[in-house]
Amino acid sequence: MGGRFSITIMANDSAEAGKYLDLAITEIKRVEALISSWDKKSQTSEINRNAGLKPVKVDRELFKLIERSISLSKLTDGAFDISFASAGKLWRFDGSMKKLPTEAEIRKSVVTVDYRNIVLDKTASTVFLKTKGMKIGFGAVGKGYVADRVRSMLISEGVGAGIIDASGDLRVWGTRPDGEEWKIAITDPADKRKTLAVLPISSGAVVTSGNYEKFAKIDGKRYAHIIDPRTGWPARGLVSVTVFAPSAEIADALATSIFVMGTEAGLNRIDQMPSTECLIIDESGAVFTSKNIKINQP
Ligand code: ADP
Ligand code: MG
């Protein structure tokens, strides 16, 4: 999945724990083989290869993930869009990019990006990308989705508590050995040794999208690896977005979307959603939180 996973579980002894960890690794690989757009053998790659040509029959699981991704596009007014994948190619976020593409190149890069052109046929369980050159990718929800799947699988195996950390996308359940709720520490971006806040997470997910790792710096400006599908421009202005939600998939998608939507629209949308909260840090270091997060209390 292009990142480190870390799995913490409660078990009676290390042999039992080892068995659960093996199951978790198998589950991660299984999901990756289905949703990866790098793996040429995946069903996702098959959908992409057939863009503009024909519908592709897929597993129910992938069908439903795509269906939910489209709902998230509607919820975020298109800020989140799994068909962004054809646009990403114009940018490199590994520090090697020195000059901006032209406005025409940027505009051209998003002509095939539009979640409304992902055609689903529920009865036939097929997915069709209407436009040639169109591509889907789960870079912004995949890790969250995997974390959710691993958690469900472990719960069905009888694991009472744990944390799945899919490169910073956390899904937790149960309580700590001492009976306390799991807590998450938010790092102060101004001083990485300091903690800005410690917040409880009972049985949900917390995901942070940050632009301190993958970004392009051109003429002194930072461009995040998250792209506004409507313009083709990388999102700007925010440094880190943390979302608390009932599932890691939703938290992952929303964290990415808020980067694109910006502080005001992002907070507004989050405040309308039940059991969903967020914490935003912008380029100037200012911290914004949704209605029910209070970080300044002792
Ligand atoms: P991270 O991997 O840093 O946690 P995100 O979860 O925010 O980051 O996902 C970023 C990835 O999502 C990008 O690398 C890209 O693959 C994909 N992506 C970028 N912009 C969008 C977008 N607007 N909608 C959906 N996916 C996107
Ligand atoms: Mg994300």
PDB file of C-alpha atoms in Angstrom, residues 10 20-21 48 67 104 134 157 176 188 208:
ATOM      1  CA  MET A  10      -4.722  -7.694  22.704  1.00  0.00           C
ATOM      2  CA  TYR A  20      -3.855 -12.818  14.566  1.00  0.00           C
ATOM      3  CA  LEU A  21      -1.051 -10.739  13.101  1.00  0.00           C
ATOM      4  CA  ASN A  48      -8.725   1.523 -15.938  1.00  0.00           C
ATOM      5  CA  GLU A  67     -20.135   3.248  -4.909  1.00  0.00           C
ATOM      6  CA  ALA A 104      -3.061  24.999 -20.232  1.00  0.00           C
ATOM      7  CA  MET A 134      -9.882   8.104 -17.392  1.00  0.00           C
ATOM      8  CA  GLU A 157     -11.917 -13.713  15.029  1.00  0.00           C
ATOM      9  CA  ARG A 176      -6.552  -0.215  26.619  1.00  0.00           C
ATOM     10  CA  ASP A 188       2.536  20.552  17.234  1.00  0.00           C
ATOM     11  CA  THR A 208      -4.246  12.824   9.392  1.00  0.00           C
TER      12      THR A 208
END
